Coordinates of C-alpha atoms in Angstrom, one line a residue:
Chain A
M1 CA -28.4 -89.1 -3.7
S2 CA -32.2 -88.8 -3.4
T3 CA -33.8 -90.7 -0.6
K4 CA -36.8 -91.6 -2.7
A5 CA -36.9 -95.4 -3.3
S6 CA -36.2 -95.5 -7.0
N7 CA -34.4 -97.5 -9.7
T8 CA -32.9 -94.2 -10.8
T9 CA -30.8 -94.0 -7.6
A10 CA -30.8 -97.4 -5.8
P11 CA -27.3 -98.7 -5.6
T12 CA -26.4 -102.0 -7.3
Q13 CA -25.7 -104.7 -4.7
F14 CA -24.2 -108.1 -5.0
L15 CA -25.0 -111.5 -3.5
Q16 CA -22.9 -114.6 -3.5
A17 CA -25.3 -117.6 -3.8
G18 CA -24.3 -121.1 -5.0
N19 CA -21.6 -120.7 -7.5
E20 CA -22.4 -117.2 -8.7
R21 CA -22.3 -113.6 -7.6
Y22 CA -25.5 -111.9 -8.6
A23 CA -26.1 -108.2 -9.1
F24 CA -29.4 -106.8 -7.8
R25 CA -31.1 -103.7 -6.5
R26 CA -33.5 -103.6 -3.6
F27 CA -35.5 -100.5 -2.6
G28 CA -38.8 -99.5 -1.1
S29 CA -40.8 -100.6 1.9
G30 CA -44.3 -101.2 3.0
P31 CA -46.7 -103.9 4.2
G32 CA -46.6 -106.0 1.0
R33 CA -44.4 -109.0 0.4
P34 CA -41.2 -108.3 -1.5
L35 CA -41.7 -108.1 -5.2
L36 CA -39.1 -110.0 -7.2
C37 CA -38.8 -108.5 -10.7
L38 CA -37.5 -110.7 -13.5
Q39 CA -36.3 -109.1 -16.7
H40 CA -36.8 -109.3 -20.4
F41 CA -34.5 -110.5 -23.3
T42 CA -31.0 -108.9 -23.0
G43 CA -32.3 -106.5 -20.4
T44 CA -30.3 -105.5 -17.3
L45 CA -31.2 -103.8 -14.1
D46 CA -31.0 -100.5 -16.0
N47 CA -33.9 -101.6 -18.2
W48 CA -36.5 -101.5 -15.4
D49 CA -38.6 -98.4 -16.0
P50 CA -38.6 -96.3 -12.8
A51 CA -42.2 -95.3 -13.6
V52 CA -43.0 -99.0 -13.1
T53 CA -40.7 -99.9 -10.2
D54 CA -40.9 -96.8 -8.1
P55 CA -44.7 -96.6 -7.5
L56 CA -44.7 -100.3 -6.6
A57 CA -41.8 -99.7 -4.2
S58 CA -44.1 -97.4 -2.1
G59 CA -46.0 -100.4 -0.8
R60 CA -43.3 -103.1 -0.6
E61 CA -39.7 -103.9 -1.2
V62 CA -38.9 -104.2 -4.9
I63 CA -36.0 -106.5 -5.7
L64 CA -34.6 -106.3 -9.3
F65 CA -32.6 -109.5 -10.1
E66 CA -29.8 -109.8 -12.6
S67 CA -29.5 -113.4 -13.8
A68 CA -26.2 -115.2 -14.4
G69 CA -24.2 -113.8 -17.3
L70 CA -26.0 -110.5 -17.5
G71 CA -24.6 -107.1 -16.4
R72 CA -22.3 -107.5 -13.5
S73 CA -23.6 -110.9 -12.5
S74 CA -21.0 -113.7 -12.8
G75 CA -21.5 -116.9 -14.8
K76 CA -23.0 -117.8 -18.1
V77 CA -26.5 -117.3 -19.5
P78 CA -28.2 -120.7 -19.6
A79 CA -29.7 -121.8 -22.8
S80 CA -33.0 -122.9 -21.1
I81 CA -35.7 -121.3 -19.0
A82 CA -35.1 -124.1 -16.5
G83 CA -31.5 -123.0 -16.1
M84 CA -32.5 -119.4 -15.5
A85 CA -35.1 -120.5 -13.0
A86 CA -32.4 -122.3 -11.0
H87 CA -30.4 -119.1 -10.8
A88 CA -33.4 -117.1 -9.6
L89 CA -34.3 -119.6 -7.0
A90 CA -30.7 -119.7 -5.7
F91 CA -30.8 -115.9 -5.5
V92 CA -34.1 -115.8 -3.6
Q93 CA -32.9 -118.5 -1.2
G94 CA -29.6 -116.7 -0.8
L95 CA -31.6 -113.6 0.4
D96 CA -33.4 -115.9 2.9
I97 CA -36.8 -115.0 1.4
A98 CA -39.2 -117.9 2.0
S99 CA -42.1 -116.5 -0.1
C100 CA -42.5 -113.3 -2.2
D101 CA -44.6 -111.9 -5.0
V102 CA -43.2 -111.8 -8.6
L103 CA -43.4 -109.5 -11.6
G104 CA -42.0 -111.3 -14.7
F105 CA -41.8 -109.4 -17.9
S106 CA -41.4 -111.3 -21.2
L107 CA -38.5 -113.8 -20.7
G108 CA -38.7 -113.0 -17.0
G109 CA -42.3 -114.3 -16.8
M110 CA -41.3 -117.6 -18.4
V111 CA -38.7 -117.9 -15.6
A112 CA -41.4 -117.1 -13.1
Q113 CA -43.6 -119.8 -14.4
Q114 CA -40.8 -122.4 -14.2
M115 CA -39.9 -121.2 -10.7
A116 CA -43.5 -121.8 -9.6
L117 CA -43.4 -125.3 -11.0
D118 CA -40.1 -126.1 -9.5
S119 CA -40.8 -124.5 -6.1
P120 CA -44.6 -124.2 -5.6
S121 CA -44.4 -122.3 -2.4
I122 CA -42.0 -119.6 -3.5
F123 CA -44.6 -117.2 -4.8
R124 CA -47.7 -115.8 -3.2
R125 CA -49.0 -113.9 -6.2
M126 CA -47.7 -113.7 -9.8
V127 CA -47.8 -110.9 -12.4
L128 CA -46.9 -112.0 -15.9
A129 CA -46.6 -109.2 -18.5
G130 CA -45.9 -109.7 -22.2
N131 CA -45.6 -113.4 -21.6
A132 CA -46.0 -116.9 -23.1
P133 CA -46.6 -120.4 -21.7
R134 CA -44.4 -123.3 -22.6
G135 CA -45.6 -124.4 -26.0
G136 CA -46.6 -120.9 -26.9
E137 CA -46.4 -119.6 -30.4
D138 CA -44.3 -117.0 -32.3
I139 CA -42.1 -116.2 -29.3
M140 CA -39.5 -113.7 -30.0
H141 CA -38.8 -114.5 -33.6
L142 CA -36.5 -111.6 -34.3
E143 CA -35.8 -112.9 -37.7
K144 CA -39.4 -112.3 -38.9
P145 CA -39.6 -109.3 -41.2
S146 CA -41.8 -107.1 -39.0
L147 CA -39.1 -107.2 -36.3
A148 CA -36.0 -107.6 -38.4
R149 CA -36.7 -104.4 -40.2
Y150 CA -35.9 -102.5 -37.0
L151 CA -33.0 -104.6 -35.9
Q152 CA -31.4 -104.3 -39.3
D153 CA -32.0 -100.6 -39.8
P154 CA -28.7 -98.9 -39.7
T155 CA -30.3 -95.5 -38.9
L156 CA -31.6 -96.9 -35.6
K157 CA -29.1 -97.2 -32.8
G158 CA -29.3 -98.4 -29.2
Y159 CA -32.5 -97.5 -27.4
A160 CA -34.1 -96.3 -30.6
V161 CA -34.4 -100.0 -31.6
L162 CA -36.0 -100.8 -28.3
Q163 CA -38.5 -98.0 -28.8
K164 CA -39.6 -99.4 -32.2
L165 CA -39.7 -103.0 -30.9
F166 CA -41.5 -102.4 -27.6
F167 CA -44.1 -99.9 -28.8
A168 CA -46.9 -100.0 -31.4
P169 CA -46.4 -98.1 -34.7
T170 CA -48.8 -95.3 -33.8
A171 CA -47.9 -91.8 -32.9
S172 CA -49.3 -92.2 -29.4
S173 CA -47.5 -95.4 -28.6
Q174 CA -44.2 -94.2 -30.1
A175 CA -44.5 -91.0 -28.0
A176 CA -44.9 -93.2 -24.9
G177 CA -41.8 -95.1 -26.1
E178 CA -39.8 -91.9 -26.3
A179 CA -40.8 -91.0 -22.7
F180 CA -39.9 -94.6 -21.6
I181 CA -36.4 -94.2 -23.1
G182 CA -36.0 -90.8 -21.4
R183 CA -36.8 -92.4 -18.0
L184 CA -34.2 -95.3 -18.6
V185 CA -31.4 -92.8 -19.1
E186 CA -32.2 -90.8 -16.0
R187 CA -29.9 -93.1 -14.0
K188 CA -26.5 -91.5 -14.4
G189 CA -23.9 -93.7 -12.7
D190 CA -23.5 -97.2 -11.4
R191 CA -25.0 -98.6 -14.6
E192 CA -24.7 -102.2 -15.9
P193 CA -22.7 -103.1 -18.9
L194 CA -24.9 -103.8 -22.0
S195 CA -25.6 -107.3 -23.1
G196 CA -23.7 -108.7 -26.0
P197 CA -24.4 -111.3 -28.7
E198 CA -23.6 -114.2 -26.4
V199 CA -26.4 -113.2 -24.0
A200 CA -28.8 -112.8 -26.9
G201 CA -27.8 -116.2 -28.4
A202 CA -28.4 -118.2 -25.3
Q203 CA -31.7 -116.4 -24.5
I204 CA -32.9 -117.0 -28.0
A205 CA -32.0 -120.7 -27.6
A206 CA -34.1 -120.7 -24.4
F207 CA -37.1 -119.3 -26.3
R208 CA -36.8 -122.0 -28.9
E209 CA -36.7 -124.7 -26.2
W210 CA -39.7 -123.0 -24.5
E211 CA -41.7 -123.4 -27.7
Q212 CA -41.4 -127.2 -27.4
F213 CA -44.1 -129.1 -25.5
T214 CA -45.3 -132.5 -24.7
S215 CA -49.0 -133.5 -24.7
P216 CA -51.2 -132.2 -23.2
R217 CA -50.2 -128.7 -24.5
F218 CA -50.3 -126.1 -21.6
G219 CA -50.8 -129.0 -19.2
D220 CA -48.1 -127.7 -16.8
L221 CA -50.1 -124.6 -16.2
R222 CA -52.8 -126.5 -14.3
R223 CA -50.2 -127.0 -11.6
I224 CA -49.6 -123.3 -11.0
Q225 CA -52.1 -122.5 -8.3
Q226 CA -51.1 -118.9 -7.5
P227 CA -53.5 -116.1 -8.2
T228 CA -52.0 -114.6 -11.3
L229 CA -52.5 -111.4 -13.2
V230 CA -51.6 -111.7 -16.9
L231 CA -51.1 -108.5 -18.9
N232 CA -50.4 -107.9 -22.5
G233 CA -50.4 -105.1 -25.1
I234 CA -53.0 -106.0 -27.7
H235 CA -50.6 -105.4 -30.7
D236 CA -47.6 -107.2 -29.3
D237 CA -45.5 -108.4 -32.2
M238 CA -42.6 -109.9 -30.1
I239 CA -44.8 -112.2 -28.0
P240 CA -48.3 -112.1 -29.5
V241 CA -51.3 -111.6 -27.2
S242 CA -52.6 -115.0 -28.1
N243 CA -50.0 -116.4 -25.7
S244 CA -51.6 -114.4 -22.9
Y245 CA -55.0 -115.8 -23.9
R246 CA -53.6 -119.4 -23.6
L247 CA -52.1 -118.5 -20.2
S248 CA -55.4 -117.1 -18.8
E249 CA -57.4 -120.0 -20.3
N250 CA -55.1 -122.7 -18.8
L251 CA -53.9 -121.2 -15.5
P252 CA -56.5 -122.2 -13.0
N253 CA -56.6 -118.8 -11.3
A254 CA -55.6 -116.0 -13.6
V255 CA -57.1 -112.6 -14.5
L256 CA -56.2 -111.3 -18.0
L257 CA -55.8 -107.6 -18.7
T258 CA -54.9 -106.2 -22.1
Y259 CA -54.1 -102.7 -23.1
P260 CA -55.0 -101.0 -26.4
D261 CA -52.7 -99.2 -28.8
S262 CA -49.6 -100.9 -27.5
G263 CA -47.1 -103.6 -28.1
H264 CA -44.6 -105.6 -25.9
G265 CA -43.9 -102.6 -23.7
S266 CA -47.5 -102.0 -22.7
L267 CA -46.6 -101.9 -19.0
F268 CA -44.3 -99.0 -19.6
Q269 CA -46.7 -97.2 -22.0
F270 CA -49.5 -97.4 -19.4
H271 CA -47.3 -97.3 -16.3
E272 CA -49.9 -95.3 -14.3
S273 CA -52.6 -97.8 -15.0
F274 CA -50.3 -100.8 -14.7
T275 CA -48.9 -99.9 -11.3
R276 CA -52.4 -99.1 -10.0
Q277 CA -53.7 -102.4 -11.2
V278 CA -50.7 -104.4 -10.0
A279 CA -50.8 -102.7 -6.6
A280 CA -54.5 -103.5 -6.2
F281 CA -53.9 -107.1 -7.3
L282 CA -51.0 -107.5 -4.9
A283 CA -52.9 -105.9 -2.0
S284 CA -55.7 -108.5 -2.3
D285 CA -55.7 -111.4 0.1
S286 CA -58.5 -113.2 -1.7
P287 CA -57.8 -116.8 -2.8
S288 CA -59.1 -115.7 -6.2
A289 CA -57.1 -113.8 -8.7
A290 CA -60.2 -111.5 -9.2
Y291 CA -59.4 -108.2 -7.5
Chain B
M1 CA -89.5 -99.5 1.3
S2 CA -85.8 -99.1 1.9
T3 CA -84.3 -95.8 1.0
K4 CA -81.1 -97.5 -0.3
A5 CA -80.8 -97.2 -4.0
S6 CA -81.3 -100.8 -5.1
N7 CA -82.8 -102.9 -7.8
T8 CA -84.4 -104.9 -5.0
T9 CA -86.6 -102.0 -4.1
A10 CA -86.6 -99.4 -7.0
P11 CA -90.1 -99.0 -8.4
T12 CA -90.7 -99.8 -12.0
Q13 CA -91.4 -96.7 -14.0
F14 CA -92.8 -96.2 -17.5
L15 CA -91.8 -93.8 -20.4
Q16 CA -93.8 -93.2 -23.5
A17 CA -91.3 -92.6 -26.4
G18 CA -92.1 -92.9 -30.1
N19 CA -94.6 -95.6 -30.5
E20 CA -93.9 -97.6 -27.3
R21 CA -94.3 -97.4 -23.6
Y22 CA -91.0 -98.7 -22.0
A23 CA -90.6 -100.1 -18.5
F24 CA -87.5 -99.0 -16.7
R25 CA -86.0 -98.5 -13.2
R26 CA -83.8 -95.5 -12.2
F27 CA -82.0 -95.2 -8.9
G28 CA -78.8 -94.0 -7.3
S29 CA -77.0 -90.7 -7.6
G30 CA -73.5 -89.3 -7.7
P31 CA -71.0 -87.3 -9.8
G32 CA -70.9 -89.8 -12.7
R33 CA -72.9 -89.8 -15.9
P34 CA -76.0 -91.9 -15.8
L35 CA -75.2 -95.6 -16.6
L36 CA -77.6 -97.2 -19.0
C37 CA -77.9 -101.0 -18.4
L38 CA -78.9 -103.2 -21.4
Q39 CA -80.0 -106.7 -20.6
H40 CA -79.2 -110.2 -21.8
F41 CA -81.3 -112.8 -23.7
T42 CA -84.8 -113.1 -22.3
G43 CA -83.8 -111.1 -19.2
T44 CA -86.1 -108.5 -17.7
L45 CA -85.5 -105.7 -15.2
D46 CA -85.6 -108.4 -12.5
N47 CA -82.6 -110.2 -13.9
W48 CA -80.2 -107.4 -12.9
D49 CA -78.2 -108.6 -9.9
P50 CA -78.5 -106.0 -7.1
A51 CA -74.9 -106.9 -6.2
V52 CA -73.9 -105.4 -9.6
T53 CA -76.3 -102.5 -9.9
D54 CA -76.4 -101.2 -6.4
P55 CA -72.7 -100.5 -5.8
L56 CA -72.6 -98.7 -9.2
A57 CA -75.6 -96.7 -8.1
S58 CA -73.6 -95.2 -5.3
G59 CA -71.6 -93.1 -7.8
R60 CA -74.2 -92.3 -10.5
E61 CA -77.7 -92.9 -11.6
V62 CA -78.3 -96.4 -12.8
I63 CA -81.0 -96.8 -15.5
L64 CA -82.2 -100.3 -16.2
F65 CA -84.0 -100.4 -19.6
E66 CA -86.7 -102.9 -20.7
S67 CA -86.7 -103.1 -24.5
A68 CA -89.9 -103.5 -26.6
G69 CA -91.8 -106.7 -26.1
L70 CA -90.1 -107.6 -22.8
G71 CA -91.7 -107.5 -19.3
R72 CA -94.2 -104.7 -19.1
S73 CA -92.8 -102.8 -22.1
S74 CA -95.2 -102.6 -25.0
G75 CA -94.5 -103.7 -28.6
K76 CA -92.7 -106.6 -30.2
V77 CA -89.2 -107.8 -29.9
P78 CA -87.3 -106.9 -33.1
A79 CA -85.5 -109.8 -34.9
S80 CA -82.4 -107.7 -35.3
I81 CA -79.9 -105.9 -33.0
A82 CA -80.4 -102.8 -35.1
G83 CA -84.1 -102.9 -34.2
M84 CA -83.3 -103.2 -30.6
A85 CA -80.8 -100.3 -30.8
A86 CA -83.5 -98.1 -32.3
H87 CA -85.7 -98.8 -29.2
A88 CA -82.9 -98.0 -26.8
L89 CA -82.1 -94.8 -28.6
A90 CA -85.7 -93.7 -28.6
F91 CA -85.8 -94.4 -24.8
V92 CA -82.6 -92.4 -24.0
Q93 CA -83.8 -89.5 -26.1
G94 CA -87.2 -89.7 -24.4
L95 CA -85.4 -89.3 -21.1
D96 CA -83.7 -86.2 -22.5
I97 CA -80.3 -87.7 -21.9
A98 CA -77.8 -86.3 -24.4
S99 CA -74.9 -88.6 -23.3
C100 CA -74.4 -91.3 -20.8
D101 CA -72.3 -94.3 -20.0
V102 CA -73.4 -97.8 -20.8
L103 CA -73.2 -101.3 -19.4
G104 CA -74.3 -103.9 -22.0
F105 CA -74.3 -107.5 -20.9
S106 CA -74.5 -110.2 -23.6
L107 CA -77.3 -109.3 -26.0
G108 CA -77.3 -105.9 -24.4
G109 CA -73.7 -105.3 -25.3
M110 CA -74.4 -105.9 -29.0
V111 CA -77.2 -103.4 -28.7
A112 CA -74.8 -101.0 -27.2
Q113 CA -72.3 -101.4 -30.0
Q114 CA -75.0 -100.8 -32.6
M115 CA -76.1 -97.7 -30.7
A116 CA -72.6 -96.3 -30.7
L117 CA -72.4 -96.8 -34.5
D118 CA -75.8 -95.3 -35.1
S119 CA -75.4 -92.4 -32.7
P120 CA -71.6 -91.8 -32.1
S121 CA -72.1 -89.2 -29.4
I122 CA -74.6 -91.1 -27.2
F123 CA -72.0 -92.8 -25.0
R124 CA -69.1 -91.4 -23.1
R125 CA -67.6 -94.8 -22.0
M126 CA -68.8 -98.3 -22.7
V127 CA -68.6 -101.5 -20.6
L128 CA -69.3 -104.7 -22.6
A129 CA -69.6 -107.9 -20.6
G130 CA -70.0 -111.4 -22.1
N131 CA -70.2 -110.0 -25.5
A132 CA -69.5 -110.5 -29.2
P133 CA -68.9 -108.3 -32.2
R134 CA -70.9 -108.5 -35.4
G135 CA -69.4 -111.4 -37.2
G136 CA -68.5 -113.2 -34.0
E137 CA -68.6 -116.9 -33.6
D138 CA -70.7 -119.4 -31.7
I139 CA -73.0 -116.8 -30.3
M140 CA -75.8 -118.3 -28.2
H141 CA -76.2 -121.6 -29.9
L142 CA -78.6 -123.1 -27.4
E143 CA -79.0 -126.1 -29.6
K144 CA -75.4 -127.3 -29.0
P145 CA -75.2 -130.3 -26.7
S146 CA -73.2 -128.5 -23.9
L147 CA -76.1 -126.0 -23.5
A148 CA -79.0 -128.1 -24.6
R149 CA -78.4 -130.6 -21.8
Y150 CA -79.4 -128.0 -19.3
L151 CA -82.3 -126.6 -21.3
Q152 CA -83.8 -130.0 -21.9
D153 CA -83.2 -131.4 -18.4
P154 CA -86.7 -131.9 -16.9
T155 CA -85.2 -131.8 -13.4
L156 CA -84.0 -128.2 -13.8
K157 CA -86.7 -125.6 -13.5
G158 CA -86.7 -121.8 -13.8
Y159 CA -83.7 -120.1 -12.3
A160 CA -81.9 -123.5 -11.8
V161 CA -81.4 -123.5 -15.6
L162 CA -79.9 -120.0 -15.5
Q163 CA -77.5 -121.1 -12.8
K164 CA -76.2 -123.9 -14.9
L165 CA -76.0 -121.8 -18.1
F166 CA -74.4 -118.7 -16.5
F167 CA -71.8 -120.4 -14.2
A168 CA -69.0 -122.7 -14.8
P169 CA -69.3 -126.4 -13.9
T170 CA -67.1 -126.1 -10.8
A171 CA -68.3 -126.2 -7.2
S172 CA -67.0 -122.6 -6.6
S173 CA -68.7 -121.2 -9.7
Q174 CA -72.0 -123.0 -9.0
A175 CA -72.0 -121.8 -5.4
A176 CA -71.6 -118.2 -6.8
G177 CA -74.5 -119.0 -9.1
E178 CA -76.7 -120.1 -6.2
A179 CA -75.9 -116.8 -4.4
F180 CA -76.8 -114.9 -7.6
I181 CA -80.2 -116.6 -7.8
G182 CA -80.8 -115.8 -4.2
R183 CA -80.2 -112.1 -4.8
L184 CA -82.5 -112.1 -7.9
V185 CA -85.5 -113.4 -5.8
E186 CA -85.0 -110.8 -3.0
R187 CA -87.3 -108.4 -4.9
K188 CA -90.7 -109.4 -3.6
G189 CA -93.2 -107.3 -5.5
D190 CA -93.6 -105.1 -8.6
R191 CA -91.9 -107.8 -10.6
E192 CA -91.9 -108.2 -14.4
P193 CA -93.7 -111.0 -16.3
L194 CA -91.3 -113.7 -17.5
S195 CA -90.3 -113.8 -21.1
G196 CA -92.0 -116.4 -23.3
P197 CA -91.0 -118.3 -26.4
E198 CA -91.8 -115.4 -28.7
V199 CA -89.2 -113.2 -27.0
A200 CA -86.6 -116.0 -27.2
G201 CA -87.4 -116.7 -30.9
A202 CA -87.0 -113.1 -32.0
Q203 CA -83.8 -112.6 -29.9
I204 CA -82.2 -115.8 -31.3
A205 CA -83.0 -114.6 -34.8
A206 CA -81.2 -111.4 -33.9
F207 CA -78.1 -113.4 -32.8
R208 CA -78.1 -115.3 -36.1
E209 CA -78.3 -112.0 -38.0
W210 CA -75.5 -110.6 -35.8
E211 CA -73.2 -113.5 -36.8
Q212 CA -73.4 -112.3 -40.5
F213 CA -70.8 -109.9 -41.7
T214 CA -69.4 -108.2 -44.8
S215 CA -65.7 -107.8 -45.4
P216 CA -63.6 -106.6 -43.7
R217 CA -64.7 -108.7 -40.7
F218 CA -64.9 -106.6 -37.5
G219 CA -64.4 -103.5 -39.7
D220 CA -67.3 -101.6 -38.0
L221 CA -65.5 -101.7 -34.7
R222 CA -62.8 -99.3 -35.9
R223 CA -65.6 -96.6 -35.9
I224 CA -66.4 -97.0 -32.2
Q225 CA -64.1 -94.5 -30.6
Q226 CA -65.3 -94.6 -27.0
P227 CA -63.0 -95.9 -24.3
T228 CA -64.4 -99.4 -23.7
L229 CA -63.9 -102.0 -21.0
V230 CA -64.5 -105.5 -22.3
L231 CA -65.1 -108.2 -19.7
N232 CA -65.6 -112.0 -20.1
G233 CA -65.6 -115.2 -18.1
I234 CA -62.8 -117.4 -19.4
H235 CA -65.0 -120.5 -19.7
D236 CA -68.1 -118.8 -21.2
D237 CA -69.9 -121.4 -23.3
M238 CA -72.8 -119.2 -24.3
I239 CA -70.6 -116.5 -26.0
P240 CA -67.1 -117.8 -26.0
V241 CA -64.3 -115.5 -24.8
S242 CA -62.7 -115.5 -28.3
N243 CA -65.4 -113.0 -29.1
S244 CA -64.1 -110.7 -26.4
Y245 CA -60.6 -111.2 -27.8
R246 CA -61.9 -110.0 -31.2
L247 CA -63.6 -107.0 -29.6
S248 CA -60.5 -105.8 -27.8
E249 CA -58.2 -106.5 -30.8
N250 CA -60.4 -104.5 -33.2
L251 CA -61.9 -101.7 -31.1
P252 CA -59.4 -98.9 -31.2
N253 CA -59.6 -98.1 -27.5
A254 CA -60.5 -101.1 -25.4
V255 CA -59.2 -102.8 -22.3
L256 CA -60.0 -106.5 -21.9
L257 CA -60.5 -108.1 -18.5
T258 CA -61.2 -111.8 -18.1
Y259 CA -62.1 -113.7 -15.0
P260 CA -61.0 -117.3 -14.1
D261 CA -63.3 -120.2 -13.1
S262 CA -66.4 -118.6 -14.6
G263 CA -68.8 -118.6 -17.5
H264 CA -71.3 -116.1 -19.1
G265 CA -72.2 -114.7 -15.7
S266 CA -68.7 -113.8 -14.6
L267 CA -69.8 -110.2 -13.7
F268 CA -72.3 -111.7 -11.1
Q269 CA -69.8 -114.3 -9.8
F270 CA -67.1 -111.6 -9.2
H271 CA -69.5 -108.8 -8.4
E272 CA -67.2 -107.2 -5.9
S273 CA -64.3 -107.1 -8.4
F274 CA -66.5 -106.2 -11.3
T275 CA -68.2 -103.2 -9.6
R276 CA -64.8 -102.0 -8.3
Q277 CA -63.2 -102.3 -11.8
V278 CA -66.2 -100.7 -13.6
A279 CA -66.4 -97.8 -11.1
A280 CA -62.7 -97.1 -11.6
F281 CA -63.0 -97.3 -15.4
L282 CA -66.1 -95.0 -15.4
A283 CA -64.4 -92.5 -13.0
S284 CA -61.5 -92.0 -15.4
D285 CA -61.5 -89.0 -17.6
S286 CA -58.6 -90.2 -19.6
P287 CA -59.0 -90.3 -23.4
S288 CA -57.5 -93.8 -23.1
A289 CA -59.4 -96.9 -22.0
A290 CA -56.5 -97.8 -19.7
Y291 CA -57.5 -97.0 -16.1

């Protein structure tokens, strides 16, 4: 096994915390706080692109978390973001980490927001990619025709669907998607079982609950004081960029960065830029999110 | 005089090009293309914050341009962005510069967009701060109450009005505004005459013309191929951030960066971040705007 800190080779570990046994991977080192990585809809530890995790692991420990009911973690997927946040908080406390940084992608970013509300001191800095606030709009409506056409296409199988869903319908974005898929399959053994319809159903229910809000809309965001970097592909059809606009308008201390020619997977498409920007953001000690 | 390349000390120069004699300043050196800086509503050469221009001048020549009818430049302020773009193009050609980078702030960014449409090879990379596309909304409506209250307040004089208009109504943003004003008055001699009502009137007419559009709205932007960095303060009341959203959604190759707790003058408020980000963007040779 390579000694390079990488999600391609890091062994899957397990932690008993509360009532569950969580799968996770932990690799890398450096002066930064540990970076907790929270995953997208149906994604497992194997869905973290090494081109994103590995460069970040050169400056800090990267900790990939598998929530309850996914992969080899025990338990059941909660039907709410709050339920998922409780699992992630139990895991971080189980690791005896008092404060860390967080990278939440898509569903994982919603979990990160809820964690910051439930436990205000748990995060130092937050990175929210392809995300939406509570009360956001058009969050993961897989039934809409522009997404359903890929999910219902019998000629697309496995990762080929992910490539269509995560990347924009341009030659350049699809080529980046193909490279992304190639990186995901580099890990040869010790892989997680794929998510089934039960996982998807509970997570979709959580998205629907997350779309609900009480007045004032986006009011919760004022309570998230952490410097936050919000990132989004400009042509994201799974969680439209307008949701990232609302995040950066209502979070008191957020920088927004959007990428051109890209969809939900813009962080994977522009992994060199993304890891450079995130590393610079995390390296900052400023009270402001501006970096 | 200091030998440091700075807008505080750089002498004002003059160039005869076409029918006009343009005032400008040129300072700095380095491996980058020259950076043409195009100024905001009623602003002269003296309104360029040395905290923005000087760090950028350490990697390239910075060229500050005074358009016709402003400061000591001859001629009349055109009542259209197209007219201003013609002056700027004549100036760049008069300097014998075949291609450069551009930083356009507010009105200056509209001029930069028009120049890119009229002369597609003139710019290598574009930075558009506090900007709006043709057909944008709520562009510099100084008559609206939220802005008029400062312009009509008899207790606010000179730069104090600018501080209120350019910075958000928070203690932190207003403190940054005070520091900004302090930097603007560091230049002691060789200053430009202030703009009068004739300048303001013609520029406001140009904003009103820029709000007009023919279908498809924002269609012109598809023709601007340059990698572009779009920046905006999230609480900009002079040119709302929605205009920067439309720019980054419709320009084929643009990254958007927004700053928290700031208004129209976010680039001056976060000058350290801004110059770091702009320098990184300009240093990139990638065909993509992602940097």
